[in-house]
Amino acid sequence: MTSLLGAGTIRIDVTVSRALACSVAVKANRPQGLTRMFVGRRPEEAPPLAGQVYSLCGFAQSVAARLAVLNAADMAMKVDERIGSGAGLLAERIFETLRALILHWPSPLPASLGATAGRHLREALAASQEIIAAAKAGQIDRAHLAAAAARLSAAASALGIPSQGDTPLPASACAAMLQDIGDDRVFNGRRPDPLTINDDPEVIARLCHEPGYASLPHLQGRVAETGAYARLAADDVEASHLVQRLLARINDVSLCLKQLTALAATGKYDEASLACGGATPGAGGYGAVECARGRLYHQAEIGGDGRLSSYRILAPTEWNFHPAGPFVETLLSSPVGTDEAAVRSVSRLAVLFDPCVALEVNVREAAHA
């Protein structure tokens, strides 16, 4: 059994017959009904509340909430706020990806890398928090942003993130992870079906009208995936599936660092690739943000009294760990075996899908299920 720290848990029970995964059950145990906290509040209260309620990717949650309530009120985000939002989203996505890899990797890092990895991760946290704090305060100064971005880049580099591409720097934590999974070919490669901005109209319509959609989202005839692998899956069919997923996450951090550096230099970035939104029927609006774990949605409706009459949130984890989603599809029929190596392989796969909650993995023989 493997456990990762977080709010709530995802339990993964794998039943094996003749060494093949013949059944996969995914059960989430997380706080329910949190969106009720938003109803009855003034729209401007939603963004700070979202950032406080959700400990992981709190800034992304607040930006998605801000976009939702602005669109519900038929208002637009001002230029300075858009720049700050972009900087904060990029900084948070970089740190959250690094944090999940360093803290949640199932195998311990070599002793020579463990202590230094912790120090560099703290350096990345400090730099990202500085950028996010400035964005929240509406005080993004491009010179200060450039300096903080440089510190964040240096910390990421020390952990193995290259300045370009997806090959980790030698003698680094990321290089050790790559070596750890290089020979793990338990899982067959699968091309992702990415959840994109083009899916927003259908997703929002279903979110608004289908009870329970936020916990079991779906698109007709598809197994949609979101996150770094969905955004950046390479065509390297020679690499193992786990390697492909790790390299996509490394590449995602590298590209975000480039965007953050360019934003500090020019004040411009590809806004649509990070966040967007729009109006929904009935004095409603939504915001969508590409965070570390994938596409996050907030949807808000404003009542006649000027307060929030309805609020919905759809997290990226719900797509990836859906009972018939990409994680389960990847795992089914894979030759995982039944020993500790099986638990380790399944845990590696789960970590590279990056759930935002604690993780528990159990593997058992069909005869004992």
XYZ file of N, CA and C in Angstrom, residues 141-291:
453
model
N 5.651 44.094 -10.917
C 6.704 44.923 -11.511
C 7.566 43.996 -12.357
N 7.737 44.323 -13.615
C 8.392 43.380 -14.519
C 9.847 43.113 -14.145
N 10.530 44.093 -13.589
C 11.917 43.868 -13.159
C 11.963 42.894 -11.989
N 11.080 43.080 -11.018
C 11.014 42.153 -9.891
C 10.538 40.776 -10.348
N 9.600 40.759 -11.290
C 9.122 39.491 -11.828
C 10.257 38.740 -12.509
N 11.073 39.447 -13.263
C 12.198 38.814 -13.952
C 13.177 38.200 -12.955
N 13.423 38.916 -11.851
C 14.353 38.402 -10.842
C 13.780 37.152 -10.165
N 12.495 37.190 -9.817
C 11.871 36.026 -9.188
C 11.805 34.857 -10.158
N 11.505 35.145 -11.423
C 11.466 34.085 -12.435
C 12.832 33.439 -12.608
N 13.896 34.240 -12.514
C 15.251 33.701 -12.634
C 15.564 32.771 -11.461
N 15.121 33.143 -10.258
C 15.343 32.272 -9.094
C 14.542 30.979 -9.219
N 13.325 31.089 -9.712
C 12.501 29.897 -9.918
C 13.136 28.990 -10.968
N 13.659 29.593 -12.023
C 14.317 28.827 -13.081
C 15.568 28.130 -12.562
N 16.331 28.824 -11.716
C 17.548 28.230 -11.162
C 17.215 27.041 -10.266
N 16.163 27.176 -9.457
C 15.755 26.064 -8.592
C 15.285 24.871 -9.420
N 14.508 25.147 -10.463
C 14.031 24.072 -11.331
C 15.193 23.384 -12.035
N 16.151 24.170 -12.484
C 17.330 23.603 -13.143
C 18.100 22.696 -12.190
N 18.215 23.122 -10.930
C 18.931 22.305 -9.950
C 18.230 20.974 -9.704
N 16.915 20.929 -9.951
C 16.156 19.682 -9.809
C 16.177 18.849 -11.082
N 16.749 19.414 -12.165
C 16.909 18.644 -13.402
C 16.138 19.140 -14.588
N 15.397 20.255 -14.458
C 14.616 20.766 -15.586
C 15.553 21.447 -16.582
N 15.552 21.004 -17.839
C 16.441 21.615 -18.839
C 15.900 22.961 -19.311
N 16.772 23.755 -19.917
C 16.336 25.059 -20.439
C 15.450 24.887 -21.669
N 15.573 23.764 -22.325
C 14.678 23.451 -23.439
C 14.594 21.935 -23.602
N 13.473 21.495 -24.138
C 13.286 20.068 -24.341
C 12.838 19.366 -23.073
N 12.947 18.029 -23.084
C 12.431 17.240 -21.970
C 13.445 16.281 -21.362
N 14.701 16.359 -21.782
C 15.721 15.474 -21.227
C 16.260 16.064 -19.932
N 16.077 15.393 -18.794
C 16.512 15.975 -17.528
C 18.022 16.147 -17.467
N 18.457 17.152 -16.737
C 19.885 17.411 -16.584
C 20.528 16.271 -15.800
N 21.769 15.918 -16.134
C 22.414 14.773 -15.477
C 22.632 15.011 -13.984
N 22.719 13.916 -13.240
C 22.982 13.940 -11.799
C 21.973 14.792 -11.046
N 20.714 14.717 -11.470
C 19.653 15.504 -10.849
C 18.536 14.586 -10.360
N 17.607 15.149 -9.589
C 16.471 14.373 -9.100
C 15.634 13.842 -10.257
N 15.381 14.681 -11.254
C 14.582 14.233 -12.400
C 15.287 13.141 -13.183
N 16.619 13.240 -13.280
C 17.379 12.197 -13.968
C 17.293 10.880 -13.202
N 17.294 10.957 -11.877
C 17.160 9.741 -11.066
C 15.789 9.103 -11.271
N 14.736 9.920 -11.375
C 13.394 9.396 -11.634
C 13.345 8.706 -12.994
N 13.957 9.335 -13.983
C 13.969 8.758 -15.323
C 14.680 7.403 -15.315
N 15.780 7.322 -14.608
C 16.508 6.057 -14.508
C 15.669 5.013 -13.774
N 14.920 5.452 -12.782
C 14.108 4.550 -11.973
C 13.048 3.831 -12.808
N 12.503 4.510 -13.811
C 11.394 3.936 -14.585
C 11.800 3.514 -15.991
N 13.068 3.654 -16.317
C 13.510 3.389 -17.688
C 13.178 1.993 -18.181
N 13.235 1.009 -17.277
C 12.995 -0.381 -17.677
C 11.594 -0.863 -17.326
N 10.754 0.035 -16.811
C 9.396 -0.355 -16.430
C 8.481 -0.230 -17.654
N 8.243 -1.347 -18.304
C 7.413 -1.354 -19.515
C 6.107 -2.124 -19.291
N 5.609 -2.021 -18.086
C 4.368 -2.713 -17.744
C 3.199 -2.190 -18.567
N 3.190 -0.886 -18.815
C 2.027 -0.255 -19.447
C 2.278 0.035 -20.915
N 1.304 -0.317 -21.740
C 1.378 -0.005 -23.160
C 1.108 1.488 -23.367
N 1.805 2.057 -24.311
C 1.589 3.463 -24.611
C 0.197 3.704 -25.181
N -0.411 4.810 -24.800
C -1.703 5.199 -25.368
C -1.653 6.690 -25.669
N -2.149 7.031 -26.840
C -2.230 8.435 -27.196
C -3.386 9.068 -26.427
N -3.169 10.245 -25.841
C -4.251 10.864 -25.082
C -5.295 11.498 -25.992
N -6.491 11.606 -25.463
C -7.563 12.360 -26.106
C -7.696 13.643 -25.283
N -7.016 14.721 -25.669
C -6.892 15.889 -24.791
C -8.212 16.641 -24.606
N -8.433 17.081 -23.394
C -9.509 18.007 -23.074
C -8.994 19.405 -23.384
N -9.659 20.134 -24.293
C -9.151 21.424 -24.743
C -10.223 22.501 -24.646
N -9.830 23.696 -25.024
C -10.753 24.834 -25.038
C -11.947 24.562 -25.956
N -11.746 23.744 -26.981
C -12.845 23.426 -27.902
C -13.945 22.605 -27.233
N -13.603 21.968 -26.122
C -14.593 21.163 -25.401
C -15.379 21.981 -24.382
N -14.970 23.217 -24.143
C -15.594 24.009 -23.082
C -17.111 24.140 -23.219
N -17.647 24.438 -24.405
C -19.104 24.594 -24.493
C -19.865 23.355 -24.031
N -19.418 22.162 -24.463
C -20.115 20.941 -24.049
C -19.911 20.670 -22.561
N -18.695 20.856 -22.087
C -18.418 20.604 -20.672
C -19.267 21.508 -19.788
N -19.310 22.803 -20.110
C -20.059 23.746 -19.279
C -21.562 23.465 -19.354
N -22.054 23.135 -20.535
C -23.479 22.812 -20.662
C -23.843 21.609 -19.805
N -23.023 20.574 -19.853
C -23.291 19.385 -19.050
C -23.123 19.679 -17.554
N -22.122 20.467 -17.214
C -21.886 20.809 -15.816
C -23.083 21.540 -15.223
N -23.699 22.391 -16.016
C -24.834 23.178 -15.534
C -26.131 22.373 -15.449
N -26.270 21.370 -16.305
C -27.575 20.720 -16.429
C -27.627 19.268 -15.980
N -26.475 18.617 -15.813
C -26.474 17.204 -15.441
C -26.048 17.035 -13.981
N -26.952 16.602 -13.122
C -26.586 16.376 -11.716
C -25.439 15.362 -11.611
N -24.479 15.650 -10.760
C -23.370 14.735 -10.552
C -22.264 14.820 -11.578
N -22.399 15.732 -12.561
C -21.385 15.790 -13.625
C -20.016 16.172 -13.070
N -19.983 16.993 -12.038
C -18.700 17.449 -11.496
C -17.875 16.316 -10.905
N -18.520 15.235 -10.486
C -17.791 14.101 -9.923
C -17.582 12.973 -10.935
N -18.392 12.942 -11.999
C -18.234 11.923 -13.044
C -18.385 12.567 -14.427
N -17.436 13.417 -14.809
C -17.561 14.103 -16.102
C -17.304 13.154 -17.264
N -17.902 13.452 -18.407
C -17.715 12.612 -19.587
C -18.030 13.436 -20.836
N -17.490 12.985 -21.931
C -17.811 13.523 -23.252
C -18.206 12.341 -24.124
N -19.185 12.549 -24.954
C -19.770 11.453 -25.714
C -18.723 10.699 -26.532
N -18.601 9.387 -26.257
C -17.740 8.530 -27.056
C -16.261 8.762 -26.882
N -15.860 9.443 -25.783
C -14.445 9.780 -25.614
C -13.958 9.395 -24.217
N -12.633 9.185 -24.128
C -11.962 9.009 -22.847
C -11.008 10.190 -22.710
N -11.546 11.315 -22.307
C -10.775 12.560 -22.292
C -9.761 12.563 -21.153
N -8.607 13.145 -21.437
C -7.539 13.278 -20.445
C -7.096 14.729 -20.408
N -6.615 15.164 -19.253
C -6.127 16.520 -19.120
C -4.832 16.510 -18.313
N -4.012 17.541 -18.488
C -2.721 17.595 -17.812
C -1.572 17.647 -18.796
N -0.352 17.532 -18.268
C 0.851 17.699 -19.096
C 0.930 16.698 -20.239
N 0.634 15.427 -19.971
C 0.724 14.415 -21.027
C -0.302 14.676 -22.116
N -1.490 15.114 -21.737
C -2.508 15.441 -22.739
C -2.090 16.644 -23.568
N -1.416 17.587 -22.943
C -0.983 18.786 -23.658
C 0.221 18.528 -24.547
N 1.128 17.635 -24.098
C 2.454 17.592 -24.717
C 2.945 16.194 -25.069
N 2.081 15.205 -25.165
C 2.534 13.847 -25.460
C 3.368 13.819 -26.728
N 4.549 13.206 -26.631
C 5.469 13.126 -27.772
C 5.172 11.872 -28.592
N 5.845 11.766 -29.712
C 5.645 10.625 -30.605
C 6.743 9.572 -30.448
N 7.457 9.601 -29.311
C 8.549 8.657 -29.078
C 7.972 7.304 -28.661
N 7.752 6.452 -29.648
C 7.142 5.150 -29.352
C 8.150 4.184 -28.737
N 9.428 4.518 -28.776
C 10.442 3.627 -28.212
C 10.476 3.717 -26.696
N 10.220 4.894 -26.151
C 10.263 5.064 -24.702
C 9.073 4.375 -24.049
N 9.261 3.924 -22.818
C 8.157 3.306 -22.092
C 7.079 4.349 -21.815
N 5.878 3.870 -21.524
C 4.769 4.785 -21.284
C 5.038 5.673 -20.067
N 5.618 5.105 -19.013
C 5.932 5.910 -17.837
C 6.951 6.986 -18.171
N 7.947 6.634 -18.967
C 8.958 7.624 -19.384
C 8.307 8.747 -20.176
N 7.417 8.396 -21.096
C 6.740 9.423 -21.880
C 5.978 10.389 -20.979
N 5.334 9.869 -19.963
C 4.571 10.733 -19.056
C 5.494 11.624 -18.222
N 6.589 11.074 -17.740
C 7.538 11.883 -16.972
C 8.142 12.986 -17.843
N 8.534 12.653 -19.064
C 9.140 13.648 -19.946
C 8.151 14.750 -20.306
N 6.878 14.416 -20.422
C 5.870 15.445 -20.700
C 5.785 16.432 -19.545
N 5.877 15.950 -18.323
C 5.819 16.836 -17.163
C 7.063 17.723 -17.100
N 8.218 17.145 -17.400
C 9.452 17.935 -17.425
C 9.370 19.007 -18.503
N 8.887 18.636 -19.673
C 8.744 19.579 -20.781
C 7.757 20.684 -20.435
N 6.690 20.340 -19.732
C 5.692 21.332 -19.345
C 6.315 22.400 -18.452
N 7.131 21.977 -17.489
C 7.811 22.937 -16.611
C 8.756 23.825 -17.420
N 9.512 23.215 -18.325
C 10.445 23.976 -19.150
C 9.729 25.031 -19.987
N 8.612 24.661 -20.591
C 7.852 25.607 -21.415
C 7.234 26.708 -20.562
N 6.761 26.375 -19.366
C 6.195 27.397 -18.478
C 7.267 28.391 -18.038
N 8.462 27.907 -17.777
C 9.557 28.809 -17.416
C 9.871 29.772 -18.558
N 9.857 29.266 -19.774
C 10.079 30.139 -20.933
C 8.993 31.205 -21.032
N 7.737 30.791 -20.858
C 6.639 31.751 -20.930
C 6.739 32.799 -19.835
N 7.116 32.375 -18.637
C 7.231 33.305 -17.516
C 8.347 34.309 -17.769
N 9.471 33.843 -18.285
C 10.577 34.744 -18.608
C 10.177 35.733 -19.696
N 9.476 35.254 -20.712
C 9.013 36.137 -21.790
C 7.992 37.144 -21.280
N 7.112 36.719 -20.378
C 6.120 37.631 -19.802
C 6.800 38.749 -19.034
N 7.842 38.406 -18.269
C 8.577 39.427 -17.529
C 9.271 40.414 -18.469
N 9.712 39.932 -19.620
C 10.447 40.791 -20.560
C 9.534 41.653 -21.404
N 8.350 41.116 -21.779
C 7.510 41.812 -22.764
C 6.143 42.224 -22.228
N 5.717 41.621 -21.111
C 4.371 41.883 -20.618
C 3.298 41.130 -21.388
N 3.710 40.194 -22.241
C 2.761 39.456 -23.063
C 2.947 37.950 -22.879
N 1.842 37.231 -23.049
C 1.881 35.772 -23.004
C 0.661 35.237 -23.728
N 0.667 33.961 -23.988
C -0.450 33.325 -24.691
C -1.570 33.076 -23.680
N -2.465 34.035 -23.543
C -3.498 33.962 -22.514
C -4.406 32.750 -22.699
N -4.803 32.479 -23.923
C -5.749 31.386 -24.166
C -5.187 30.031 -23.758
N -3.855 29.889 -23.760
C -3.259 28.608 -23.378
C -3.276 28.394 -21.871
N -3.538 29.466 -21.108
C -3.541 29.376 -19.653
C -4.931 29.501 -19.049
N -5.702 30.472 -19.532
C -6.999 30.734 -18.903
C -7.941 31.400 -19.888
N -9.215 31.094 -19.755
C -10.231 31.716 -20.597
C -11.570 31.571 -19.900
N -12.621 32.058 -20.518
C -13.941 31.939 -19.933
C -14.979 32.522 -20.856
N -16.216 32.563 -20.364
C -17.290 33.105 -21.177
C -18.585 33.117 -20.393
N -19.597 33.686 -21.009
C -20.915 33.746 -20.379
C -21.638 32.420 -20.524
N -22.528 32.151 -19.586
C -23.422 30.999 -19.670
C -24.852 31.500 -19.450
N -25.847 30.746 -19.897
C -27.232 31.227 -19.780
C -27.636 31.528 -18.336
N -28.552 32.472 -18.176
C -29.097 32.766 -16.862
C -28.174 33.555 -15.964
N -27.609 34.627 -16.470
C -26.701 35.470 -15.681
C -25.555 34.662 -15.102
N -25.019 33.765 -15.926
C -23.924 32.907 -15.486
C -22.656 33.148 -16.285
N -21.573 32.621 -15.778
C -20.293 32.707 -16.463
C -19.381 31.594 -15.978
N -18.341 31.333 -16.745
C -17.388 30.302 -16.334
C -15.968 30.774 -16.560
N -15.056 30.142 -15.856
C -13.629 30.337 -16.058
C -12.959 28.990 -16.154
N -12.001 28.871 -17.054
C -11.243 27.631 -17.216
C -9.755 27.953 -17.161
N -9.014 27.178 -16.392
C -7.584 27.423 -16.195
C -6.823 26.126 -16.405
N -5.710 26.213 -17.132
C -4.817 25.061 -17.291
C -3.801 25.091 -16.152
N -4.030 24.276 -15.132
C -3.114 24.243 -14.001
C -2.222 23.004 -14.091
